[in-house]
Coordinates of C-alpha atoms in Angstrom, one line a residue:
M3 CA 21.9 -4.4 -69.4
R4 CA 20.9 -1.9 -66.8
F5 CA 18.7 1.2 -67.2
Q6 CA 19.8 4.3 -65.3
L7 CA 17.1 6.8 -64.5
L8 CA 18.6 8.6 -61.5
G9 CA 20.5 11.1 -63.6
P10 CA 20.6 11.4 -67.4
L11 CA 18.7 8.5 -68.9
A12 CA 21.4 6.0 -69.9
L13 CA 22.0 2.3 -70.7
A14 CA 24.8 0.6 -68.8
D15 CA 26.5 -2.7 -69.8
G16 CA 29.2 -3.4 -67.2
P17 CA 31.6 -0.5 -67.4
D18 CA 30.2 0.8 -70.6
V19 CA 27.6 3.5 -70.2
V20 CA 25.7 5.1 -73.1
V21 CA 23.8 8.4 -72.3
L22 CA 20.9 8.4 -74.8
Q23 CA 20.5 11.4 -77.1
P24 CA 17.3 13.5 -76.6
S25 CA 14.4 12.1 -78.7
K26 CA 10.8 11.2 -78.5
P27 CA 11.6 7.4 -78.1
V28 CA 13.8 8.4 -75.1
I29 CA 10.9 10.3 -73.6
L30 CA 8.7 7.2 -74.1
L31 CA 11.3 5.0 -72.4
A32 CA 11.6 7.3 -69.4
A33 CA 7.8 7.4 -69.0
L34 CA 7.6 3.6 -69.1
L35 CA 10.6 3.1 -66.7
L36 CA 9.2 5.5 -64.2
H37 CA 6.2 3.2 -63.9
A38 CA 8.0 -0.1 -64.6
N39 CA 5.9 -3.3 -64.1
S40 CA 2.7 -1.2 -64.4
T41 CA 0.4 -0.5 -67.3
V42 CA 1.0 3.1 -68.4
S43 CA -2.0 4.5 -70.3
A44 CA -1.6 5.5 -73.9
D45 CA -3.1 8.9 -73.1
Y46 CA -0.5 9.6 -70.4
L47 CA 2.3 8.5 -72.8
Q48 CA 1.0 10.8 -75.5
R49 CA 1.0 13.7 -73.0
A50 CA 4.5 12.8 -71.9
V51 CA 5.9 12.8 -75.4
W52 CA 4.0 15.6 -77.1
G53 CA 2.7 17.7 -74.2
E54 CA -0.8 18.9 -73.6
D55 CA -1.2 20.1 -77.2
Q56 CA -1.1 16.7 -79.0
P57 CA -1.3 16.2 -82.7
A58 CA -4.5 14.8 -84.2
T59 CA -2.5 11.6 -85.1
A60 CA -1.0 11.2 -81.6
R61 CA -2.3 7.6 -81.2
A62 CA -0.7 6.4 -84.5
A63 CA 2.4 8.5 -83.8
L64 CA 2.7 6.7 -80.4
Q65 CA 2.7 3.3 -82.1
T66 CA 5.5 4.6 -84.4
C67 CA 7.4 5.9 -81.4
V68 CA 7.2 2.4 -79.8
L69 CA 8.6 0.8 -82.9
R70 CA 11.5 3.3 -82.9
L71 CA 12.2 2.5 -79.3
R72 CA 12.3 -1.2 -80.0
R73 CA 14.8 -0.4 -82.8
L74 CA 16.9 1.6 -80.3
F75 CA 16.9 -1.5 -78.0
T76 CA 18.2 -3.6 -80.9
K77 CA 20.9 -1.0 -81.8
H78 CA 22.3 -1.0 -78.2
G79 CA 21.9 -4.8 -77.7
V80 CA 19.2 -4.6 -75.1
T81 CA 17.9 -8.1 -74.6
G82 CA 15.6 -9.7 -72.0
T83 CA 13.5 -6.4 -71.7
A84 CA 10.5 -6.0 -73.9
I85 CA 7.9 -3.2 -74.4
E86 CA 4.6 -5.0 -74.1
A87 CA 1.4 -3.7 -75.7
V88 CA -1.4 -4.4 -73.1
P89 CA -5.0 -3.4 -73.0
G90 CA -5.1 0.4 -72.4
G91 CA -1.5 1.1 -73.0
Y92 CA 2.1 -0.3 -72.7
R93 CA 4.2 -1.9 -70.0
I94 CA 7.9 -2.5 -69.5
T95 CA 9.2 -5.1 -67.0
A96 CA 12.3 -4.4 -64.8
G97 CA 13.7 -5.3 -61.4
P98 CA 16.3 -3.8 -58.9
P99 CA 19.2 -5.4 -60.9
T100 CA 18.1 -3.8 -64.2
L101 CA 16.7 -0.4 -63.1
D102 CA 18.5 1.9 -60.7
L103 CA 15.3 3.5 -59.5
L104 CA 14.0 0.1 -58.3
G105 CA 17.4 -0.7 -56.9
F106 CA 17.3 2.6 -54.9
R107 CA 13.9 1.9 -53.5
D108 CA 14.8 -1.7 -52.6
Q109 CA 17.9 -0.5 -50.7
V110 CA 15.7 2.1 -48.8
R111 CA 13.3 -0.6 -47.8
R112 CA 16.2 -2.8 -46.6
A113 CA 17.4 0.2 -44.6
T114 CA 14.0 0.7 -43.0
A115 CA 14.1 -3.0 -41.9
L116 CA 17.4 -2.4 -40.2
A117 CA 16.1 0.4 -38.0
G118 CA 17.3 -1.3 -34.8
D119 CA 20.9 -1.2 -36.1
P120 CA 21.7 2.4 -36.9
E121 CA 25.2 1.6 -38.4
A122 CA 23.8 -1.0 -40.7
E123 CA 20.9 1.3 -41.7
L124 CA 23.3 4.1 -42.4
Y125 CA 25.5 1.9 -44.6
T126 CA 22.5 0.7 -46.6
L127 CA 21.1 4.2 -47.2
K128 CA 24.5 5.5 -48.3
D129 CA 24.7 2.6 -50.8
A130 CA 21.2 3.5 -52.0
L131 CA 22.2 7.2 -52.5
S132 CA 25.3 6.2 -54.4
L133 CA 23.0 5.2 -57.3
W134 CA 22.1 8.9 -58.0
Q135 CA 24.3 10.1 -60.9
G136 CA 23.4 13.8 -61.4
S137 CA 20.5 16.0 -62.7
L138 CA 17.4 13.9 -63.1
L139 CA 16.3 13.1 -66.7
A140 CA 18.6 15.9 -68.0
N141 CA 18.4 14.4 -71.6
V142 CA 14.6 13.8 -71.5
R143 CA 12.8 16.8 -73.0
S144 CA 9.4 16.4 -71.5
D145 CA 7.7 19.2 -69.6
V146 CA 5.1 16.7 -68.3
L147 CA 7.8 14.3 -66.8
H148 CA 9.8 17.2 -65.3
R149 CA 6.7 18.7 -63.8
D150 CA 5.1 15.5 -62.5
E151 CA 7.9 13.0 -62.0
V152 CA 11.1 14.8 -61.1
P153 CA 9.7 16.4 -57.9
R154 CA 8.5 13.0 -56.8
L155 CA 11.9 11.4 -57.2
S156 CA 13.7 14.3 -55.7
E157 CA 11.5 14.0 -52.7
E158 CA 12.4 10.4 -52.3
R159 CA 16.1 11.2 -52.4
L160 CA 15.7 14.1 -49.9
R161 CA 14.0 11.8 -47.4
A162 CA 16.9 9.4 -47.7
V163 CA 19.5 12.2 -47.3
E164 CA 17.6 13.6 -44.3
R165 CA 17.6 10.1 -42.7
V166 CA 21.3 9.7 -43.3
C167 CA 22.0 13.0 -41.5
D168 CA 19.7 12.1 -38.7
L169 CA 21.5 8.8 -38.2
L170 CA 24.9 10.5 -38.3
L171 CA 23.8 13.0 -35.6
G172 CA 22.2 10.3 -33.5
L173 CA 25.5 8.3 -33.6
G174 CA 27.4 11.3 -32.6
R175 CA 29.2 11.6 -35.9
C176 CA 28.5 15.3 -36.3
G177 CA 31.7 16.2 -38.2
E178 CA 30.8 13.6 -40.9
A179 CA 27.2 15.0 -41.1
L180 CA 28.6 18.5 -41.7
V181 CA 30.1 17.3 -45.0
D182 CA 26.7 16.3 -46.4
L183 CA 24.8 19.2 -44.8
W184 CA 27.0 22.0 -46.2
T185 CA 26.1 20.8 -49.7
A186 CA 22.5 20.0 -49.0
T187 CA 21.7 23.4 -47.5
R188 CA 23.2 25.2 -50.5
V189 CA 21.5 23.1 -53.1
Y190 CA 18.1 23.3 -51.3
P191 CA 18.2 26.7 -49.5
G192 CA 14.5 26.5 -48.5
H193 CA 14.7 23.0 -47.0
E194 CA 14.4 23.9 -43.3
R195 CA 15.2 20.4 -42.0
F196 CA 18.6 20.4 -43.6
H197 CA 19.4 23.8 -42.0
E198 CA 18.2 22.5 -38.6
Q199 CA 20.5 19.5 -38.9
L200 CA 23.4 21.7 -40.0
I201 CA 22.9 24.1 -37.1
E202 CA 22.8 21.3 -34.6
A203 CA 25.9 19.7 -36.1
L204 CA 27.8 23.0 -35.9
Y205 CA 26.7 23.5 -32.3
R206 CA 27.6 20.0 -31.2
T207 CA 31.1 20.3 -32.7
G208 CA 31.8 23.4 -30.6
R209 CA 31.0 26.0 -33.3
Q210 CA 28.3 28.0 -31.5
S211 CA 28.9 31.3 -33.3
Q212 CA 28.8 29.5 -36.7
A213 CA 25.6 27.8 -35.7
L214 CA 23.9 31.0 -34.8
A215 CA 25.2 32.7 -37.9
E216 CA 23.7 29.9 -40.0
Y217 CA 20.3 30.4 -38.2
R218 CA 20.4 34.1 -39.0
R219 CA 21.2 33.3 -42.6
V220 CA 18.3 30.9 -43.2
K221 CA 15.9 33.2 -41.3
G222 CA 16.8 36.0 -43.6
F223 CA 16.4 33.8 -46.7
L224 CA 12.9 32.5 -45.6
L225 CA 11.7 36.1 -44.9
D226 CA 13.1 37.6 -48.1
E227 CA 12.3 34.8 -50.5
L228 CA 9.2 33.2 -49.0
G229 CA 7.8 35.8 -46.6
V230 CA 7.6 33.3 -43.7
D231 CA 9.3 32.9 -40.3
P232 CA 11.5 29.9 -39.4
S233 CA 9.6 26.8 -38.3
P234 CA 8.9 26.3 -34.6
S235 CA 11.6 23.6 -34.4
L236 CA 14.2 25.9 -35.9
R237 CA 13.3 28.7 -33.4
Q238 CA 13.4 26.2 -30.5
L239 CA 16.9 25.1 -31.7
E240 CA 18.1 28.7 -31.7
L241 CA 16.8 29.1 -28.1
S242 CA 18.5 25.9 -27.0
I243 CA 21.8 27.1 -28.4
L244 CA 21.5 30.5 -26.7
R245 CA 20.8 28.8 -23.4
G246 CA 23.8 26.5 -23.9
E247 CA 21.7 23.3 -23.6
D248 CA 23.2 19.9 -24.3
L249 CA 21.8 18.6 -27.6
G250 CA 23.6 15.3 -27.6
A251 CA 20.5 13.3 -26.6
G252 CA 18.0 15.5 -28.4
G253 CA 15.8 15.0 -31.4
A254 CA 18.5 13.7 -33.7
A255 CA 19.4 10.9 -31.3
R256 CA 15.8 9.9 -31.2
A257 CA 15.6 10.0 -35.0
A258 CA 18.4 7.4 -35.1
V259 CA 16.0 4.8 -33.7
E260 CA 12.8 6.0 -35.4
P261 CA 13.1 5.2 -39.1
A262 CA 11.6 7.4 -41.9
P263 CA 8.9 5.7 -43.9
A264 CA 10.1 3.8 -47.0
P265 CA 9.0 4.9 -50.4
A266 CA 6.4 2.9 -52.2
S267 CA 7.6 0.1 -54.5
A268 CA 6.4 2.1 -57.5
P269 CA 4.6 5.4 -58.1
A270 CA 1.0 5.3 -59.4
P271 CA 0.7 5.2 -63.2
A272 CA -1.3 8.5 -63.3
P273 CA 1.0 11.0 -61.6
G274 CA -0.2 14.2 -59.9
P275 CA 1.0 16.5 -57.1
V276 CA 3.1 14.9 -54.5
P277 CA 0.9 14.0 -51.5
G278 CA 2.2 15.3 -48.3
A279 CA 5.3 16.9 -49.8
A280 CA 6.8 19.6 -47.7
S281 CA 5.4 22.9 -49.0
R282 CA 8.4 24.8 -47.7
V283 CA 11.0 22.9 -49.8
I284 CA 12.5 24.6 -52.8
Q285 CA 13.5 22.0 -55.3
G286 CA 16.9 22.2 -57.0
A287 CA 19.0 20.0 -59.2
A288 CA 19.8 16.7 -57.7
V289 CA 23.5 16.4 -57.0
P290 CA 25.4 13.7 -55.1
L291 CA 26.5 14.6 -51.6
P292 CA 30.1 13.6 -51.0
A293 CA 31.3 11.5 -48.1
A294 CA 34.7 12.2 -46.5
A295 CA 34.8 10.7 -43.1
P296 CA 37.2 7.9 -42.1
G297 CA 35.7 4.5 -42.2
A298 CA 34.4 1.9 -44.6
G299 CA 31.2 2.6 -46.6
P300 CA 29.7 2.6 -50.0
V301 CA 31.5 4.3 -52.8
P302 CA 30.0 7.8 -53.5
V303 CA 29.4 9.1 -56.9
V304 CA 31.8 11.9 -58.1
P305 CA 29.8 14.9 -59.4
H306 CA 30.9 16.4 -62.7
F307 CA 33.6 13.8 -63.3
T308 CA 35.5 14.7 -66.4
G309 CA 38.8 13.8 -68.0
R310 CA 41.0 10.8 -67.2
E311 CA 39.2 8.8 -70.0
A312 CA 42.3 6.7 -70.9
E313 CA 43.1 5.9 -67.2
A314 CA 39.4 5.1 -66.4
A315 CA 39.1 2.8 -69.4
A316 CA 42.3 1.0 -68.6
M317 CA 41.4 0.5 -64.9
A318 CA 37.9 -0.7 -65.8
A319 CA 39.3 -3.2 -68.3
R320 CA 41.9 -4.5 -65.8
L321 CA 39.4 -4.9 -63.0
T322 CA 36.8 -6.7 -65.1
A323 CA 39.1 -8.9 -67.2
P324 CA 38.8 -12.7 -66.6
P325 CA 41.6 -14.3 -64.6
P326 CA 44.3 -15.9 -66.6
P327 CA 44.2 -19.7 -67.1
G328 CA 45.4 -21.6 -64.0
A329 CA 45.1 -18.6 -61.7
D330 CA 43.4 -20.5 -58.8
G331 CA 44.5 -19.1 -55.5
Q332 CA 46.2 -16.1 -57.0
R333 CA 46.6 -12.8 -55.0
P334 CA 43.8 -10.2 -55.4
L335 CA 44.1 -7.9 -58.4
T336 CA 45.6 -4.6 -57.4
V337 CA 45.5 -1.3 -59.2
L338 CA 47.5 1.7 -57.7
V339 CA 46.5 5.3 -58.4
S340 CA 49.3 7.6 -57.2
G341 CA 50.1 11.3 -57.5
A342 CA 50.2 14.7 -55.8
P343 CA 47.6 15.7 -53.2
G344 CA 44.6 17.2 -54.9
I345 CA 45.4 15.6 -58.3
G346 CA 42.2 13.6 -58.4
K347 CA 43.2 10.1 -57.3
S348 CA 40.1 9.5 -55.1
A349 CA 37.8 10.9 -57.8
L350 CA 39.2 8.6 -60.4
A351 CA 39.0 5.5 -58.1
Q352 CA 35.4 6.2 -57.1
H353 CA 34.4 6.9 -60.7
V354 CA 35.9 3.6 -61.9
A355 CA 34.2 1.7 -59.0
H356 CA 30.9 2.8 -60.4
L357 CA 31.8 1.9 -63.9
V358 CA 32.5 -1.7 -62.9
R359 CA 29.7 -2.1 -60.4
D360 CA 28.0 -4.9 -62.2
S361 CA 31.2 -7.0 -62.1
F362 CA 31.3 -6.9 -58.3
P363 CA 28.0 -8.3 -56.9
A364 CA 29.5 -8.9 -53.5
G365 CA 29.8 -5.2 -53.0
R366 CA 32.1 -2.2 -53.5
L367 CA 33.6 -0.6 -50.4
L368 CA 35.4 2.7 -49.9
V369 CA 37.8 2.7 -46.9
R370 CA 39.5 5.9 -45.7
M371 CA 43.0 4.9 -44.6
T372 CA 43.8 8.1 -42.8
R373 CA 42.1 10.0 -40.0
A374 CA 41.0 13.6 -40.2
D375 CA 44.3 14.7 -38.7
G376 CA 46.3 12.9 -41.4
H377 CA 47.5 10.1 -39.2
P378 CA 47.3 6.6 -40.8
R379 CA 44.8 4.0 -39.5
T380 CA 46.3 0.7 -38.4
A381 CA 46.1 -2.3 -40.6
D382 CA 44.3 -4.4 -37.9
E383 CA 41.7 -1.7 -37.5
V384 CA 41.0 -1.5 -41.2
A385 CA 41.0 -5.3 -41.7
A386 CA 38.3 -5.8 -38.9
E387 CA 36.2 -3.0 -40.4
V388 CA 36.4 -4.4 -43.9
A389 CA 35.5 -7.9 -42.7
A390 CA 32.4 -6.5 -40.8
A391 CA 31.3 -4.4 -43.8
L392 CA 31.6 -7.1 -46.4
G393 CA 30.1 -9.8 -44.2
P394 CA 30.4 -13.5 -45.0
A395 CA 32.0 -14.3 -48.4
R396 CA 29.6 -15.4 -51.1
A397 CA 31.1 -18.2 -53.2
G398 CA 32.1 -17.1 -56.6
E399 CA 31.1 -13.5 -56.1
R400 CA 33.7 -10.8 -56.3
A401 CA 34.0 -7.6 -54.1
L402 CA 35.9 -4.4 -54.9
L403 CA 37.8 -2.6 -52.2
V404 CA 38.9 1.1 -52.7
L405 CA 41.7 1.9 -50.1
D406 CA 41.8 5.7 -50.2
D407 CA 44.9 7.7 -49.1
V408 CA 47.2 4.9 -48.2
V409 CA 50.3 6.0 -46.3
D410 CA 52.5 3.0 -46.7
A411 CA 52.5 -0.6 -48.0
D412 CA 52.2 -2.1 -44.6
Q413 CA 48.6 -0.7 -44.4
V414 CA 47.7 -2.7 -47.5
R415 CA 49.4 -6.0 -47.4
P416 CA 47.2 -7.6 -44.6
L417 CA 44.1 -6.9 -46.8
L418 CA 45.4 -8.6 -49.9
T419 CA 44.3 -12.1 -49.0
P420 CA 40.8 -13.1 -50.2
P421 CA 41.1 -14.4 -53.8
D422 CA 37.7 -12.9 -54.8
L423 CA 38.8 -9.4 -53.9
A424 CA 40.0 -6.7 -56.3
V425 CA 41.7 -3.7 -54.7
V426 CA 42.2 -0.1 -55.9
V427 CA 44.7 1.8 -53.8
T428 CA 45.1 5.5 -53.9
S429 CA 48.2 7.0 -52.4
R430 CA 50.4 10.1 -52.7
M431 CA 53.3 7.6 -52.3
G432 CA 54.6 5.5 -55.2
L433 CA 54.4 2.3 -53.1
G434 CA 57.0 0.6 -55.2
G435 CA 57.6 -2.0 -52.5
L436 CA 54.0 -3.1 -52.6
I437 CA 54.0 -3.5 -56.4
A438 CA 57.3 -5.3 -56.2
T439 CA 56.0 -7.9 -53.7
H440 CA 52.3 -8.2 -54.8
G441 CA 52.3 -7.1 -58.4
G442 CA 49.6 -5.0 -60.0
W443 CA 49.3 -1.9 -62.3
V444 CA 50.2 1.7 -61.5
H445 CA 48.5 4.8 -62.8
R446 CA 50.4 8.0 -61.8
L447 CA 48.3 11.1 -62.3
T448 CA 49.5 14.5 -63.4
A449 CA 47.7 17.8 -63.9
F450 CA 44.9 17.9 -66.4
T451 CA 45.4 18.8 -70.1
E452 CA 43.9 22.1 -71.3
A453 CA 41.0 20.2 -72.9
E454 CA 40.3 18.3 -69.7
S455 CA 40.3 21.5 -67.6
Y456 CA 37.9 23.2 -70.1
A457 CA 35.6 20.1 -70.0
L458 CA 35.5 20.3 -66.2
L459 CA 34.4 24.0 -66.4
L460 CA 31.7 23.0 -69.0
A461 CA 30.4 20.2 -66.8
A462 CA 30.4 22.2 -63.6
L463 CA 29.3 25.7 -64.8
G464 CA 27.2 24.8 -67.8
T465 CA 27.8 25.2 -71.5
E466 CA 26.0 28.5 -71.8
R467 CA 28.1 30.3 -69.2
V468 CA 31.5 28.9 -70.3
E469 CA 31.0 29.1 -74.1
A470 CA 29.9 32.7 -73.8
E471 CA 33.4 33.5 -72.7
P472 CA 35.7 30.7 -73.9
R473 CA 38.9 32.7 -73.8
A474 CA 38.3 33.8 -70.2
A475 CA 37.4 30.2 -69.3
R476 CA 40.7 28.9 -70.7
R477 CA 42.6 31.7 -68.9
L478 CA 41.0 30.6 -65.6
T479 CA 42.1 27.0 -66.1
A480 CA 45.6 28.2 -66.8
L481 CA 45.6 30.3 -63.6
C482 CA 44.7 27.1 -61.8
G483 CA 47.6 25.4 -63.4
H484 CA 45.1 22.7 -64.7
F485 CA 45.3 21.3 -61.1
P486 CA 42.1 19.4 -60.4
A487 CA 41.7 20.5 -56.8
A488 CA 42.1 24.1 -57.7
L489 CA 39.6 23.8 -60.6
R490 CA 37.0 22.2 -58.2
I491 CA 37.4 25.0 -55.7
L492 CA 37.2 27.6 -58.5
T493 CA 34.0 26.2 -60.0
A494 CA 32.4 26.0 -56.5
R495 CA 33.2 29.6 -56.0
L496 CA 31.8 30.6 -59.4
L497 CA 28.6 28.6 -58.8
T498 CA 28.0 30.7 -55.7
R499 CA 28.5 33.9 -57.8
P500 CA 26.3 33.3 -60.9
G501 CA 26.4 36.9 -61.9
L502 CA 30.2 37.1 -62.0
R503 CA 31.5 37.2 -65.6
L504 CA 34.3 34.8 -66.3
G505 CA 36.4 37.7 -67.7
D506 CA 36.1 39.6 -64.4
A507 CA 36.9 36.4 -62.6
V508 CA 40.2 36.2 -64.4
D509 CA 41.3 39.5 -62.9
W510 CA 39.8 38.6 -59.5
L511 CA 41.6 35.2 -59.4
G512 CA 44.9 36.5 -61.0
D513 CA 45.4 39.1 -58.2
D514 CA 46.0 36.4 -55.6
P515 CA 45.3 32.8 -56.8
L516 CA 46.2 31.2 -53.5
A517 CA 44.0 33.4 -51.4
R518 CA 41.1 33.1 -53.9
L519 CA 41.3 29.3 -54.3
T520 CA 39.5 28.7 -51.0
L521 CA 35.9 28.2 -49.9
T522 CA 35.1 31.0 -47.5
D523 CA 32.4 29.0 -45.7
S524 CA 34.6 25.9 -45.5
P525 CA 38.2 27.0 -45.0
D526 CA 39.5 23.4 -45.0
H527 CA 38.7 23.4 -48.7
S528 CA 41.6 25.5 -50.0
V529 CA 44.7 24.9 -52.1
S530 CA 46.9 26.4 -49.4
G531 CA 45.4 24.2 -46.8
L532 CA 45.8 21.1 -49.0
F533 CA 49.6 21.9 -49.4
D534 CA 50.0 22.7 -45.7
R535 CA 48.5 19.3 -44.7
A536 CA 50.8 17.6 -47.2
L537 CA 53.9 19.4 -45.7
D538 CA 52.7 18.4 -42.2
R539 CA 52.7 14.7 -43.3
L540 CA 56.3 14.9 -44.5
D541 CA 59.4 14.1 -42.4
P542 CA 60.7 17.5 -41.2
R543 CA 64.0 17.0 -43.2
L544 CA 61.9 16.5 -46.4
S545 CA 59.6 19.5 -45.8
E546 CA 62.6 21.8 -45.2
A547 CA 64.2 20.6 -48.4
L548 CA 60.9 21.2 -50.3
L549 CA 60.7 24.8 -48.9
R550 CA 64.3 25.4 -50.0
I551 CA 63.5 24.2 -53.5
G552 CA 60.3 26.2 -53.7
A553 CA 62.0 29.4 -52.6
G554 CA 64.9 28.9 -54.9
P555 CA 65.1 29.7 -58.6
P556 CA 63.6 27.3 -61.2
E557 CA 67.1 26.5 -62.3
L558 CA 67.5 24.5 -59.1
L559 CA 65.4 21.7 -60.8
G560 CA 66.6 22.5 -64.3
E561 CA 69.0 20.8 -66.7
A562 CA 72.1 21.9 -64.6
D563 CA 73.7 19.6 -62.1
V564 CA 71.4 20.0 -59.1
A565 CA 74.1 18.8 -56.7
D566 CA 76.5 21.6 -57.6
G567 CA 74.1 24.6 -57.6
P568 CA 74.9 28.0 -59.1
E569 CA 78.0 29.7 -57.9
G570 CA 77.7 33.0 -56.1
P571 CA 80.5 35.6 -55.5
E572 CA 83.8 34.2 -54.2
G573 CA 82.7 30.7 -55.1
R574 CA 79.9 30.6 -52.5
K575 CA 77.0 28.4 -53.3
D576 CA 73.7 30.4 -53.2
H577 CA 71.7 27.1 -53.1
P578 CA 73.0 24.3 -50.9
H579 CA 73.1 20.8 -52.2
V580 CA 69.9 18.8 -52.2
P581 CA 70.8 15.1 -52.0
E582 CA 69.4 13.0 -54.8
D583 CA 67.7 10.6 -52.3
V584 CA 65.8 13.6 -50.9
L585 CA 64.6 14.6 -54.4
E586 CA 63.6 11.0 -55.0
Q587 CA 61.5 10.9 -51.8
L588 CA 59.8 14.2 -52.6
A589 CA 59.0 12.9 -56.1
D590 CA 57.7 9.6 -54.6
A591 CA 55.5 11.6 -52.3
G592 CA 53.9 13.4 -55.3
L593 CA 55.4 16.8 -54.5
L594 CA 57.9 16.9 -57.3
E595 CA 56.8 16.0 -60.8
D596 CA 58.8 14.4 -63.6
G597 CA 60.6 16.8 -66.0
P598 CA 61.3 18.1 -68.5
P599 CA 63.0 20.5 -67.9
G600 CA 65.5 18.5 -65.9
P601 CA 64.7 15.3 -64.0
Y602 CA 62.1 17.0 -61.8
R603 CA 59.8 20.1 -61.8
I604 CA 57.5 21.7 -59.2
H605 CA 53.9 22.8 -59.9
D606 CA 53.5 26.5 -60.1
L607 CA 50.8 26.6 -57.4
L608 CA 52.9 24.6 -55.0
R609 CA 55.9 26.8 -55.7
A610 CA 53.9 29.9 -55.0
H611 CA 52.6 28.4 -51.8
L612 CA 56.1 27.4 -50.6
R613 CA 57.5 30.9 -51.4
R614 CA 54.6 32.5 -49.4
T615 CA 55.3 30.1 -46.5
V616 CA 59.0 31.0 -46.4
R617 CA 58.1 34.8 -46.5
I618 CA 55.7 34.4 -43.6
R619 CA 58.2 32.4 -41.6
N620 CA 60.9 35.0 -42.3
R621 CA 58.7 37.9 -41.2
R622 CA 57.9 36.1 -37.9
T623 CA 61.6 35.5 -37.3
E624 CA 62.4 39.2 -38.0
K625 CA 59.7 40.2 -35.5
V626 CA 61.2 38.0 -32.8

């Protein structure tokens, strides 16, 4: 059994996670775990549970609360962990394998010891940050803990995130750092170091105007909200950019060899203000920062993961099932997640990887199988990277490999050799040849159900905002076609506009869904861009066929004989024949969905994008 503190307080037993319902015993458990292996005074526990105005019978009530917590342990099968009554208070014993907070601190200390090897330090820190699961102690209703403890823990995480970004910049991986920094600067708008790193990363990737615009934005925020000027280091960075200086060997590069201090093994039992905490940091909700650069690394946590319950449960069961009798030397277990671009394949694979973490003590590794330009990485390159990341095999211990965005089966086959390896493959392609030769299970994803779409809005926007306008919320999910990528972009836009009513957002989105389903500060995150990149990866013959299908009437993929097409005047065919093998290839690439109606159908958002693409191309041709 594992206690999870870095998010809602939960109990995890392998892939099964139980988020505890708010109650006084849960507050008591949180207070004890926050100071695991130390005596926590009865006075502090009483304040944590009942606040500053305690009942006259608080001491007796605390003993009752301890008994209720012990019963809660029995109910959920918690063994090997006891709540001890010791002189002055109570104590709970835990270690890195049984408490994620201690696991995080242990990984951070390991990273500090690897300061001479920036790549290894970076990998270890990312693995540590993957333990964070969302808003801290969201189900623990204690003003004392949220006042005294949550800021401490958030500060530990912020230091680790800062260090990761310093390492990325020092290693010259500025584009990868941008992914984390866009999120960090928006979640923590008053954290100047994140802005400094973002501005440097923008400048070093050739985006000088964006870097200066970001400086002006944070300068305005600091003056308007805090009444202070930017720090000297931020002002110096602006001056360096205006002068056109080379920042490649600047402060970030030095930071890559100067490690940040590791957190203490445990906080003091009597909490108070955070010593030395940056006074210019505005705390916000802790959210995981996504990773998206090519390469092998720890599996990141998916924020606000919802839906896919049946698929997640089935994948977790298959990955953790014991091998069949007489299975010595069998090929690694393979699970394939396929479907359209933006359908949520990567999110599901990463979510399941965290559900089954305890079954893979040798590690869980995410490997991006395509480069930023969409070109596939070679099998030899990936094999060498995986071998280096996993290190020497540990006898009897299993590892999990998530191969993300596989282009063809030849990328995967060389990796399916170690018997103690389980592999989750995500791909837009069906990869039937791989399944035929190596076996495994296939989960082909389609759009969300209405209930799953609504649940995503609840998780991302909050119950209060969504349930105030439930009809408008459902209308928004319908306008997104229940397409996961579209819903993610929509919720990101709505989060940046907290004053926008959902009813008004319906009209705003309905006017031009394709134009509105994009993030203005990150144009690569758009539904149109997603579909454009998918078309670019197709053989030209297939992309032309898809454009023809998208621009044609729905009947082209209906019950009628697709090969014949509707007859126009004088027997002319208005819609040329689309060979069945082309339709099969488009379906295999996730761009056509299974019917009904007919054998295939096309998603409404993709059809709208294809029609717009054809109109733009026709206008350009007319101008020429």
